[in-house]
mmCIF file of N, CA, C and O in Angstrom:
data_model
loop_
_atom_site.group_PDB
_atom_site.id
_atom_site.type_symbol
_atom_site.label_atom_id
_atom_site.label_comp_id
_atom_site.label_asym_id
_atom_site.label_seq_id
_atom_site.Cartn_x
_atom_site.Cartn_y
_atom_site.Cartn_z
ATOM 1 N N UNK A 12 0.850 -1.178 0.000
ATOM 2 C CA UNK A 12 0.000 0.000 0.000
ATOM 3 C C UNK A 12 0.891 1.234 0.000
ATOM 4 O O UNK A 12 1.869 1.304 0.730
ATOM 5 N N UNK A 13 0.543 2.193 -0.817
ATOM 6 C CA UNK A 13 1.248 3.468 -0.850
ATOM 7 C C UNK A 13 0.666 4.396 0.205
ATOM 8 O O UNK A 13 -0.489 4.256 0.598
ATOM 9 N N UNK A 14 1.478 5.363 0.625
ATOM 10 C CA UNK A 14 1.049 6.361 1.592
ATOM 11 C C UNK A 14 1.251 7.735 0.996
ATOM 12 O O UNK A 14 2.328 8.037 0.463
ATOM 13 N N UNK A 15 0.227 8.573 1.080
ATOM 14 C CA UNK A 15 0.322 9.970 0.664
ATOM 15 C C UNK A 15 -0.017 10.788 1.901
ATOM 16 O O UNK A 15 -1.182 10.919 2.268
ATOM 17 N N UNK A 16 1.011 11.265 2.585
ATOM 18 C CA UNK A 16 0.809 12.011 3.823
ATOM 19 C C UNK A 16 1.500 13.356 3.725
ATOM 20 O O UNK A 16 2.578 13.470 3.142
ATOM 21 N N UNK A 17 0.870 14.354 4.308
ATOM 22 C CA UNK A 17 1.451 15.687 4.273
ATOM 23 C C UNK A 17 2.748 15.733 5.074
ATOM 24 O O UNK A 17 3.726 16.330 4.657
ATOM 25 N N UNK A 18 2.741 15.103 6.234
ATOM 26 C CA UNK A 18 3.915 15.086 7.086
ATOM 27 C C UNK A 18 4.751 13.841 6.805
ATOM 28 O O UNK A 18 4.209 12.762 6.610
ATOM 29 N N UNK A 19 6.039 13.993 6.791
ATOM 30 C CA UNK A 19 6.955 12.866 6.623
ATOM 31 C C UNK A 19 7.463 12.475 8.011
ATOM 32 O O UNK A 19 8.227 13.206 8.634
ATOM 33 N N UNK A 20 6.994 11.347 8.508
ATOM 34 C CA UNK A 20 7.378 10.866 9.823
ATOM 35 C C UNK A 20 8.044 9.498 9.690
ATOM 36 O O UNK A 20 7.921 8.843 8.652
ATOM 37 N N UNK A 21 8.727 9.042 10.740
ATOM 38 C CA UNK A 21 9.366 7.725 10.675
ATOM 39 C C UNK A 21 8.381 6.593 10.379
ATOM 40 O O UNK A 21 8.758 5.596 9.752
ATOM 41 N N UNK A 22 7.125 6.711 10.781
ATOM 42 C CA UNK A 22 6.158 5.636 10.538
ATOM 43 C C UNK A 22 5.789 5.510 9.056
ATOM 44 O O UNK A 22 5.237 4.492 8.645
ATOM 45 N N UNK A 23 6.102 6.499 8.249
ATOM 46 C CA UNK A 23 5.788 6.427 6.818
ATOM 47 C C UNK A 23 6.516 5.266 6.148
ATOM 48 O O UNK A 23 6.031 4.712 5.165
ATOM 49 N N UNK A 24 7.660 4.858 6.691
ATOM 50 C CA UNK A 24 8.404 3.750 6.083
ATOM 51 C C UNK A 24 7.681 2.414 6.240
ATOM 52 O O UNK A 24 8.046 1.433 5.610
ATOM 53 N N UNK A 25 6.623 2.369 7.054
ATOM 54 C CA UNK A 25 5.823 1.159 7.200
ATOM 55 C C UNK A 25 4.992 0.882 5.946
ATOM 56 O O UNK A 25 4.474 -0.215 5.775
ATOM 57 N N UNK A 26 4.862 1.877 5.093
ATOM 58 C CA UNK A 26 4.099 1.747 3.863
ATOM 59 C C UNK A 26 5.063 1.664 2.697
ATOM 60 O O UNK A 26 5.934 2.512 2.540
ATOM 61 N N UNK A 27 4.889 0.658 1.878
ATOM 62 C CA UNK A 27 5.756 0.528 0.711
ATOM 63 C C UNK A 27 5.335 1.542 -0.343
ATOM 64 O O UNK A 27 4.220 2.034 -0.333
ATOM 65 N N UNK A 28 6.234 1.846 -1.211
ATOM 66 C CA UNK A 28 5.894 2.706 -2.352
ATOM 67 C C UNK A 28 6.237 1.938 -3.619
ATOM 68 O O UNK A 28 6.848 2.446 -4.537
ATOM 69 N N UNK A 29 5.820 0.695 -3.654
ATOM 70 C CA UNK A 29 6.185 -0.209 -4.730
ATOM 71 C C UNK A 29 5.210 -0.179 -5.899
ATOM 72 O O UNK A 29 5.129 -1.134 -6.647
ATOM 73 N N UNK A 30 4.493 0.886 -6.041
ATOM 74 C CA UNK A 30 3.555 0.975 -7.144
ATOM 75 C C UNK A 30 2.256 0.242 -6.886
ATOM 76 O O UNK A 30 1.566 -0.147 -7.819
ATOM 77 N N UNK A 31 1.928 0.057 -5.637
ATOM 78 C CA UNK A 31 0.673 -0.605 -5.273
ATOM 79 C C UNK A 31 -0.509 0.152 -5.878
ATOM 80 O O UNK A 31 -0.453 1.361 -6.085
ATOM 81 N N UNK A 32 -1.575 -0.561 -6.152
ATOM 82 C CA UNK A 32 -2.782 0.068 -6.694
ATOM 83 C C UNK A 32 -3.608 0.734 -5.603
ATOM 84 O O UNK A 32 -4.581 1.420 -5.891
ATOM 85 N N UNK A 33 -3.233 0.546 -4.338
ATOM 86 C CA UNK A 33 -3.969 1.111 -3.213
ATOM 87 C C UNK A 33 -3.130 2.182 -2.542
ATOM 88 O O UNK A 33 -1.950 1.985 -2.275
ATOM 89 N N UNK A 34 -3.755 3.333 -2.261
ATOM 90 C CA UNK A 34 -3.074 4.445 -1.604
ATOM 91 C C UNK A 34 -3.897 4.931 -0.425
ATOM 92 O O UNK A 34 -5.103 5.165 -0.555
ATOM 93 N N UNK A 35 -3.249 5.079 0.715
ATOM 94 C CA UNK A 35 -3.854 5.671 1.901
ATOM 95 C C UNK A 35 -3.412 7.125 1.961
ATOM 96 O O UNK A 35 -2.212 7.420 1.911
ATOM 97 N N UNK A 36 -4.371 8.036 2.027
ATOM 98 C CA UNK A 36 -4.097 9.469 2.081
ATOM 99 C C UNK A 36 -4.433 9.949 3.484
ATOM 100 O O UNK A 36 -5.544 9.722 3.970
ATOM 101 N N UNK A 37 -3.459 10.603 4.136
ATOM 102 C CA UNK A 37 -3.655 11.062 5.516
ATOM 103 C C UNK A 37 -3.183 12.502 5.646
ATOM 104 O O UNK A 37 -2.082 12.844 5.224
ATOM 105 N N UNK A 38 -4.015 13.321 6.253
ATOM 106 C CA UNK A 38 -3.615 14.658 6.686
ATOM 107 C C UNK A 38 -4.102 14.776 8.127
ATOM 108 O O UNK A 38 -5.256 15.103 8.371
ATOM 109 N N UNK A 39 -3.236 14.456 9.098
ATOM 110 C CA UNK A 39 -3.686 14.372 10.488
ATOM 111 C C UNK A 39 -4.179 15.677 11.082
ATOM 112 O O UNK A 39 -5.040 15.663 11.952
ATOM 113 N N UNK A 40 -3.649 16.796 10.620
ATOM 114 C CA UNK A 40 -4.187 18.097 11.040
ATOM 115 C C UNK A 40 -4.218 18.993 9.818
ATOM 116 O O UNK A 40 -3.229 19.625 9.459
ATOM 117 N N UNK A 41 -5.372 19.025 9.144
ATOM 118 C CA UNK A 41 -5.553 19.914 8.008
ATOM 119 C C UNK A 41 -6.000 21.251 8.575
ATOM 120 O O UNK A 41 -7.031 21.331 9.238
ATOM 121 N N UNK A 42 -5.227 22.279 8.361
ATOM 122 C CA UNK A 42 -5.505 23.585 8.963
ATOM 123 C C UNK A 42 -4.642 23.783 10.196
ATOM 124 O O UNK A 42 -5.121 24.160 11.253
ATOM 125 N N UNK A 43 -3.354 23.500 10.063
ATOM 126 C CA UNK A 43 -2.443 23.588 11.203
ATOM 127 C C UNK A 43 -2.461 24.975 11.830
ATOM 128 O O UNK A 43 -2.453 25.109 13.056
ATOM 129 N N UNK A 44 -2.511 26.018 11.015
ATOM 130 C CA UNK A 44 -2.543 27.389 11.539
ATOM 131 C C UNK A 44 -3.775 27.605 12.408
ATOM 132 O O UNK A 44 -3.688 28.187 13.487
ATOM 133 N N UNK A 45 -4.932 27.104 11.949
ATOM 134 C CA UNK A 45 -6.156 27.237 12.729
ATOM 135 C C UNK A 45 -6.064 26.426 14.024
ATOM 136 O O UNK A 45 -6.525 26.848 15.076
ATOM 137 N N UNK A 46 -5.454 25.249 13.940
ATOM 138 C CA UNK A 46 -5.278 24.408 15.125
ATOM 139 C C UNK A 46 -4.425 25.131 16.167
ATOM 140 O O UNK A 46 -4.784 25.194 17.343
ATOM 141 N N UNK A 47 -3.313 25.694 15.733
ATOM 142 C CA UNK A 47 -2.418 26.408 16.647
ATOM 143 C C UNK A 47 -3.115 27.622 17.239
ATOM 144 O O UNK A 47 -2.940 27.934 18.418
ATOM 145 N N UNK A 48 -3.937 28.303 16.427
ATOM 146 C CA UNK A 48 -4.657 29.488 16.894
ATOM 147 C C UNK A 48 -5.815 29.128 17.823
ATOM 148 O O UNK A 48 -6.397 30.001 18.458
ATOM 149 N N UNK A 49 -6.157 27.841 17.900
ATOM 150 C CA UNK A 49 -7.228 27.412 18.800
ATOM 151 C C UNK A 49 -8.622 27.572 18.232
ATOM 152 O O UNK A 49 -9.604 27.517 18.963
ATOM 153 N N UNK A 50 -8.733 27.734 16.908
ATOM 154 C CA UNK A 50 -10.067 27.852 16.316
ATOM 155 C C UNK A 50 -10.637 26.455 16.072
ATOM 156 O O UNK A 50 -9.957 25.448 16.247
ATOM 157 N N UNK A 51 -11.880 26.405 15.644
ATOM 158 C CA UNK A 51 -12.553 25.134 15.389
ATOM 159 C C UNK A 51 -12.448 24.691 13.938
ATOM 160 O O UNK A 51 -13.071 23.717 13.543
ATOM 161 N N UNK A 52 -11.662 25.348 13.127
ATOM 162 C CA UNK A 52 -11.665 25.109 11.692
ATOM 163 C C UNK A 52 -10.653 24.093 11.197
ATOM 164 O O UNK A 52 -10.480 23.934 10.003
ATOM 165 N N UNK A 53 -9.984 23.357 12.073
ATOM 166 C CA UNK A 53 -9.055 22.331 11.609
ATOM 167 C C UNK A 53 -9.781 20.994 11.513
ATOM 168 O O UNK A 53 -10.848 20.799 12.093
ATOM 169 N N UNK A 54 -9.202 20.077 10.753
ATOM 170 C CA UNK A 54 -9.845 18.777 10.581
ATOM 171 C C UNK A 54 -8.804 17.675 10.457
ATOM 172 O O UNK A 54 -7.621 17.932 10.282
ATOM 173 N N UNK A 55 -9.290 16.457 10.547
ATOM 174 C CA UNK A 55 -8.485 15.259 10.324
ATOM 175 C C UNK A 55 -9.030 14.634 9.048
ATOM 176 O O UNK A 55 -10.231 14.393 8.934
ATOM 177 N N UNK A 56 -8.149 14.366 8.088
ATOM 178 C CA UNK A 56 -8.586 13.873 6.788
ATOM 179 C C UNK A 56 -7.910 12.540 6.473
ATOM 180 O O UNK A 56 -6.700 12.413 6.620
ATOM 181 N N UNK A 57 -8.713 11.581 6.022
ATOM 182 C CA UNK A 57 -8.211 10.264 5.648
ATOM 183 C C UNK A 57 -8.964 9.824 4.396
ATOM 184 O O UNK A 57 -10.178 10.035 4.288
ATOM 185 N N UNK A 58 -8.251 9.224 3.470
ATOM 186 C CA UNK A 58 -8.890 8.713 2.262
ATOM 187 C C UNK A 58 -8.224 7.436 1.797
ATOM 188 O O UNK A 58 -7.065 7.169 2.132
ATOM 189 N N UNK A 59 -8.949 6.653 1.042
ATOM 190 C CA UNK A 59 -8.412 5.424 0.471
ATOM 191 C C UNK A 59 -8.717 5.419 -1.013
ATOM 192 O O UNK A 59 -9.866 5.604 -1.420
ATOM 193 N N UNK A 60 -7.675 5.243 -1.816
ATOM 194 C CA UNK A 60 -7.819 5.198 -3.265
ATOM 195 C C UNK A 60 -7.418 3.816 -3.769
ATOM 196 O O UNK A 60 -6.493 3.205 -3.232
ATOM 197 N N UNK A 61 -8.129 3.349 -4.779
ATOM 198 C CA UNK A 61 -7.796 2.089 -5.446
ATOM 199 C C UNK A 61 -7.700 2.390 -6.931
ATOM 200 O O UNK A 61 -8.675 2.850 -7.531
ATOM 201 N N UNK A 62 -6.553 2.170 -7.515
ATOM 202 C CA UNK A 62 -6.307 2.466 -8.929
ATOM 203 C C UNK A 62 -6.661 3.914 -9.262
ATOM 204 O O UNK A 62 -7.236 4.206 -10.304
ATOM 205 N N UNK A 63 -6.373 4.839 -8.349
ATOM 206 C CA UNK A 63 -6.626 6.255 -8.578
ATOM 207 C C UNK A 63 -8.051 6.704 -8.354
ATOM 208 O O UNK A 63 -8.355 7.870 -8.531
ATOM 209 N N UNK A 64 -8.935 5.808 -7.954
ATOM 210 C CA UNK A 64 -10.329 6.175 -7.691
ATOM 211 C C UNK A 64 -10.596 6.176 -6.189
ATOM 212 O O UNK A 64 -10.098 5.313 -5.455
ATOM 213 N N UNK A 65 -11.391 7.141 -5.739
ATOM 214 C CA UNK A 65 -11.706 7.250 -4.318
ATOM 215 C C UNK A 65 -12.616 6.092 -3.913
ATOM 216 O O UNK A 65 -13.692 5.919 -4.462
ATOM 217 N N UNK A 66 -12.158 5.317 -2.935
ATOM 218 C CA UNK A 66 -12.970 4.244 -2.371
ATOM 219 C C UNK A 66 -13.777 4.793 -1.203
ATOM 220 O O UNK A 66 -14.981 4.584 -1.104
ATOM 221 N N UNK A 67 -13.101 5.501 -0.324
ATOM 222 C CA UNK A 67 -13.769 6.147 0.800
ATOM 223 C C UNK A 67 -12.916 7.310 1.270
ATOM 224 O O UNK A 67 -11.712 7.367 1.003
ATOM 225 N N UNK A 68 -13.530 8.230 1.962
ATOM 226 C CA UNK A 68 -12.832 9.384 2.527
ATOM 227 C C UNK A 68 -13.585 9.833 3.772
ATOM 228 O O UNK A 68 -14.804 9.666 3.864
ATOM 229 N N UNK A 69 -12.856 10.382 4.720
ATOM 230 C CA UNK A 69 -13.445 10.859 5.970
ATOM 231 C C UNK A 69 -12.790 12.180 6.333
ATOM 232 O O UNK A 69 -11.561 12.303 6.285
ATOM 233 N N UNK A 70 -13.593 13.151 6.656
ATOM 234 C CA UNK A 70 -13.116 14.430 7.175
ATOM 235 C C UNK A 70 -13.823 14.637 8.502
ATOM 236 O O UNK A 70 -15.054 14.594 8.569
ATOM 237 N N UNK A 71 -13.041 14.829 9.555
ATOM 238 C CA UNK A 71 -13.605 14.975 10.888
ATOM 239 C C UNK A 71 -13.153 16.296 11.488
ATOM 240 O O UNK A 71 -11.966 16.609 11.489
ATOM 241 N N UNK A 72 -14.111 17.089 11.958
ATOM 242 C CA UNK A 72 -13.840 18.336 12.657
ATOM 243 C C UNK A 72 -14.036 18.073 14.151
ATOM 244 O O UNK A 72 -15.170 18.094 14.635
ATOM 245 N N UNK A 73 -12.957 17.791 14.896
ATOM 246 C CA UNK A 73 -13.082 17.374 16.294
ATOM 247 C C UNK A 73 -13.820 18.361 17.197
ATOM 248 O O UNK A 73 -14.643 17.945 18.022
ATOM 249 N N UNK A 74 -13.548 19.651 17.067
ATOM 250 C CA UNK A 74 -14.187 20.633 17.947
ATOM 251 C C UNK A 74 -15.665 20.817 17.656
ATOM 252 O O UNK A 74 -16.421 21.278 18.506
ATOM 253 N N UNK A 75 -16.093 20.474 16.467
ATOM 254 C CA UNK A 75 -17.496 20.619 16.087
ATOM 255 C C UNK A 75 -18.222 19.276 16.122
ATOM 256 O O UNK A 75 -19.433 19.226 15.976
ATOM 257 N N UNK A 76 -17.472 18.183 16.235
ATOM 258 C CA UNK A 76 -18.004 16.818 16.207
ATOM 259 C C UNK A 76 -18.799 16.562 14.929
ATOM 260 O O UNK A 76 -19.864 15.964 14.955
ATOM 261 N N UNK A 77 -18.271 17.049 13.804
ATOM 262 C CA UNK A 77 -18.875 16.830 12.487
ATOM 263 C C UNK A 77 -18.018 15.853 11.698
ATOM 264 O O UNK A 77 -16.799 16.003 11.637
ATOM 265 N N UNK A 78 -18.673 14.880 11.075
ATOM 266 C CA UNK A 78 -18.021 13.943 10.185
ATOM 267 C C UNK A 78 -18.566 14.159 8.781
ATOM 268 O O UNK A 78 -19.775 14.251 8.601
ATOM 269 N N UNK A 79 -17.709 14.229 7.812
ATOM 270 C CA UNK A 79 -18.093 14.194 6.412
ATOM 271 C C UNK A 79 -17.430 12.950 5.849
ATOM 272 O O UNK A 79 -16.243 12.720 6.087
ATOM 273 N N UNK A 80 -18.165 12.133 5.113
ATOM 274 C CA UNK A 80 -17.568 10.908 4.619
ATOM 275 C C UNK A 80 -18.268 10.412 3.368
ATOM 276 O O UNK A 80 -19.388 10.808 3.062
ATOM 277 N N UNK A 81 -17.558 9.556 2.651
ATOM 278 C CA UNK A 81 -18.140 8.859 1.511
ATOM 279 C C UNK A 81 -18.505 7.476 2.003
ATOM 280 O O UNK A 81 -17.656 6.730 2.495
ATOM 281 N N UNK A 82 -19.781 7.142 1.896
ATOM 282 C CA UNK A 82 -20.276 5.861 2.371
ATOM 283 C C UNK A 82 -19.972 4.730 1.405
ATOM 284 O O UNK A 82 -19.489 4.942 0.291
ATOM 285 N N UNK A 83 -20.279 3.514 1.845
ATOM 286 C CA UNK A 83 -20.050 2.329 1.020
ATOM 287 C C UNK A 83 -20.832 2.396 -0.290
ATOM 288 O O UNK A 83 -20.453 1.776 -1.281
ATOM 289 N N UNK A 84 -21.920 3.180 -0.311
ATOM 290 C CA UNK A 84 -22.729 3.315 -1.514
ATOM 291 C C UNK A 84 -22.186 4.369 -2.476
ATOM 292 O O UNK A 84 -22.748 4.620 -3.530
ATOM 293 N N UNK A 85 -21.079 5.040 -2.087
ATOM 294 C CA UNK A 85 -20.467 6.050 -2.942
ATOM 295 C C UNK A 85 -21.034 7.440 -2.772
ATOM 296 O O UNK A 85 -20.570 8.380 -3.407
ATOM 297 N N UNK A 86 -22.024 7.611 -1.921
ATOM 298 C CA UNK A 86 -22.614 8.928 -1.681
ATOM 299 C C UNK A 86 -21.873 9.663 -0.568
ATOM 300 O O UNK A 86 -21.265 9.040 0.302
ATOM 301 N N UNK A 87 -21.951 10.998 -0.587
ATOM 302 C CA UNK A 87 -21.329 11.832 0.447
ATOM 303 C C UNK A 87 -22.345 12.093 1.550
ATOM 304 O O UNK A 87 -23.528 12.345 1.275
ATOM 305 N N UNK A 88 -21.876 12.035 2.797
ATOM 306 C CA UNK A 88 -22.736 12.198 3.967
ATOM 307 C C UNK A 88 -22.105 13.149 4.968
ATOM 308 O O UNK A 88 -20.898 13.343 4.981
ATOM 309 N N UNK A 89 -22.951 13.701 5.854
ATOM 310 C CA UNK A 89 -22.490 14.481 7.003
ATOM 311 C C UNK A 89 -23.224 13.966 8.233
ATOM 312 O O UNK A 89 -24.408 13.621 8.169
ATOM 313 N N UNK A 90 -22.492 13.896 9.329
ATOM 314 C CA UNK A 90 -23.082 13.520 10.606
ATOM 315 C C UNK A 90 -22.643 14.553 11.624
ATOM 316 O O UNK A 90 -21.455 14.846 11.735
ATOM 317 N N UNK A 91 -23.582 15.097 12.362
ATOM 318 C CA UNK A 91 -23.267 16.140 13.334
ATOM 319 C C UNK A 91 -23.217 15.598 14.755
ATOM 320 O O UNK A 91 -23.287 16.333 15.703
ATOM 321 N N UNK A 92 -23.090 14.303 14.876
ATOM 322 C CA UNK A 92 -22.912 13.682 16.177
ATOM 323 C C UNK A 92 -22.174 12.369 15.985
ATOM 324 O O UNK A 92 -21.676 12.087 14.906
ATOM 325 N N UNK A 93 -22.093 11.573 17.026
ATOM 326 C CA UNK A 93 -21.349 10.318 16.940
ATOM 327 C C UNK A 93 -22.131 9.192 16.292
ATOM 328 O O UNK A 93 -21.602 8.108 16.099
ATOM 329 N N UNK A 94 -23.395 9.399 15.941
ATOM 330 C CA UNK A 94 -24.215 8.340 15.370
ATOM 331 C C UNK A 94 -24.187 8.431 13.846
ATOM 332 O O UNK A 94 -25.003 9.112 13.242
ATOM 333 N N UNK A 95 -23.253 7.714 13.238
ATOM 334 C CA UNK A 95 -23.121 7.771 11.786
ATOM 335 C C UNK A 95 -24.296 7.129 11.071
ATOM 336 O O UNK A 95 -24.523 7.369 9.899
ATOM 337 N N UNK A 96 -25.080 6.318 11.780
ATOM 338 C CA UNK A 96 -26.256 5.689 11.176
ATOM 339 C C UNK A 96 -27.339 6.713 10.845
ATOM 340 O O UNK A 96 -28.239 6.426 10.064
ATOM 341 N N UNK A 97 -27.283 7.888 11.453
ATOM 342 C CA UNK A 97 -28.276 8.928 11.182
ATOM 343 C C UNK A 97 -27.678 10.074 10.368
ATOM 344 O O UNK A 97 -28.169 11.189 10.398
ATOM 345 N N UNK A 98 -26.639 9.770 9.627
ATOM 346 C CA UNK A 98 -25.988 10.786 8.805
ATOM 347 C C UNK A 98 -26.920 11.228 7.675
ATOM 348 O O UNK A 98 -27.727 10.459 7.169
ATOM 349 N N UNK A 99 -26.782 12.482 7.297
ATOM 350 C CA UNK A 99 -27.589 13.064 6.223
ATOM 351 C C UNK A 99 -26.792 13.016 4.916
ATOM 352 O O UNK A 99 -25.627 13.406 4.868
ATOM 353 N N UNK A 100 -27.439 12.521 3.859
ATOM 354 C CA UNK A 100 -26.774 12.481 2.556
ATOM 355 C C UNK A 100 -26.642 13.894 2.007
ATOM 356 O O UNK A 100 -27.603 14.655 1.973
ATOM 357 N N UNK A 101 -25.462 14.226 1.556
ATOM 358 C CA UNK A 101 -25.205 15.556 1.001
ATOM 359 C C UNK A 101 -25.447 15.597 -0.491
ATOM 360 O O UNK A 101 -25.990 16.548 -1.011
ATOM 361 N N UNK A 102 -24.995 14.550 -1.182
ATOM 362 C CA UNK A 102 -25.131 14.532 -2.633
ATOM 363 C C UNK A 102 -24.976 13.106 -3.130
ATOM 364 O O UNK A 102 -24.341 12.280 -2.497
ATOM 365 N N UNK A 103 -25.578 12.849 -4.258
ATOM 366 C CA UNK A 103 -25.449 11.527 -4.869
ATOM 367 C C UNK A 103 -24.064 11.392 -5.457
ATOM 368 O O UNK A 103 -23.421 12.380 -5.812
ATOM 369 N N UNK A 104 -23.607 10.162 -5.582
ATOM 370 C CA UNK A 104 -22.266 9.954 -6.111
ATOM 371 C C UNK A 104 -22.176 10.429 -7.548
ATOM 372 O O UNK A 104 -23.146 10.428 -8.292
ATOM 373 N N UNK A 105 -20.993 10.842 -7.892
ATOM 374 C CA UNK A 105 -20.748 11.313 -9.247
ATOM 375 C C UNK A 105 -19.725 10.384 -9.888
ATOM 376 O O UNK A 105 -19.087 9.594 -9.203
ATOM 377 N N UNK A 106 -19.564 10.464 -11.190
ATOM 378 C CA UNK A 106 -18.546 9.625 -11.817
ATOM 379 C C UNK A 106 -17.207 9.835 -11.131
ATOM 380 O O UNK A 106 -16.833 10.955 -10.819
ATOM 381 N N UNK A 107 -16.504 8.764 -10.896
ATOM 382 C CA UNK A 107 -15.259 8.812 -10.129
ATOM 383 C C UNK A 107 -14.064 8.726 -11.071
ATOM 384 O O UNK A 107 -13.561 7.650 -11.342
ATOM 385 N N UNK A 108 -13.630 9.857 -11.560
ATOM 386 C CA UNK A 108 -12.497 9.904 -12.482
ATOM 387 C C UNK A 108 -11.204 9.612 -11.722
ATOM 388 O O UNK A 108 -11.095 9.934 -10.547
ATOM 389 N N UNK A 109 -10.212 9.032 -12.365
ATOM 390 C CA UNK A 109 -8.938 8.783 -11.701
ATOM 391 C C UNK A 109 -8.327 10.076 -11.193
ATOM 392 O O UNK A 109 -8.424 11.116 -11.836
ATOM 393 N N UNK A 110 -7.726 10.015 -10.029
ATOM 394 C CA UNK A 110 -7.104 11.179 -9.400
ATOM 395 C C UNK A 110 -5.628 10.914 -9.201
ATOM 396 O O UNK A 110 -5.230 9.814 -8.886
ATOM 397 N N UNK A 111 -4.814 11.940 -9.363
ATOM 398 C CA UNK A 111 -3.394 11.800 -9.065
ATOM 399 C C UNK A 111 -3.154 12.018 -7.573
ATOM 400 O O UNK A 111 -2.270 11.452 -6.987
ATOM 401 N N UNK A 112 -3.936 12.888 -6.953
ATOM 402 C CA UNK A 112 -3.801 13.164 -5.522
ATOM 403 C C UNK A 112 -5.183 13.528 -5.004
ATOM 404 O O UNK A 112 -5.908 14.294 -5.615
ATOM 405 N N UNK A 113 -5.520 13.007 -3.858
ATOM 406 C CA UNK A 113 -6.817 13.282 -3.251
ATOM 407 C C UNK A 113 -6.726 14.538 -2.421
ATOM 408 O O UNK A 113 -5.898 14.654 -1.539
ATOM 409 N N UNK A 114 -7.555 15.512 -2.726
ATOM 410 C CA UNK A 114 -7.647 16.733 -1.944
ATOM 411 C C UNK A 114 -8.994 16.692 -1.265
ATOM 412 O O UNK A 114 -10.031 16.833 -1.893
ATOM 413 N N UNK A 115 -8.992 16.429 0.039
ATOM 414 C CA UNK A 115 -10.244 16.215 0.755
ATOM 415 C C UNK A 115 -11.009 17.500 1.012
ATOM 416 O O UNK A 115 -12.216 17.507 1.089
ATOM 417 N N UNK A 116 -10.323 18.586 1.207
ATOM 418 C CA UNK A 116 -11.007 19.854 1.432
ATOM 419 C C UNK A 116 -10.516 20.893 0.459
ATOM 420 O O UNK A 116 -9.411 20.942 0.108
#
């Protein structure tokens, strides 16, 4: 599995870069400036790509307890609490063109 992470840490070597068809995309603190300033606008972003297509993605705003994610059905959802079973669909899935890099926000 390939890793696409904003930060280069020693744990990144746990992921091979051997041309795998699967890529894990991680941005542990998206909005570092906002995080340092103590605002609520930072998020944690994770995505999984297979052959350049988004399989799933999750964006979590810890201070707001909001989750945005792509469900198993390919649709985008938002949940404003810890109960993902009551998440509201945001939009129907769209054609999933190959991506070179996943930009979650």
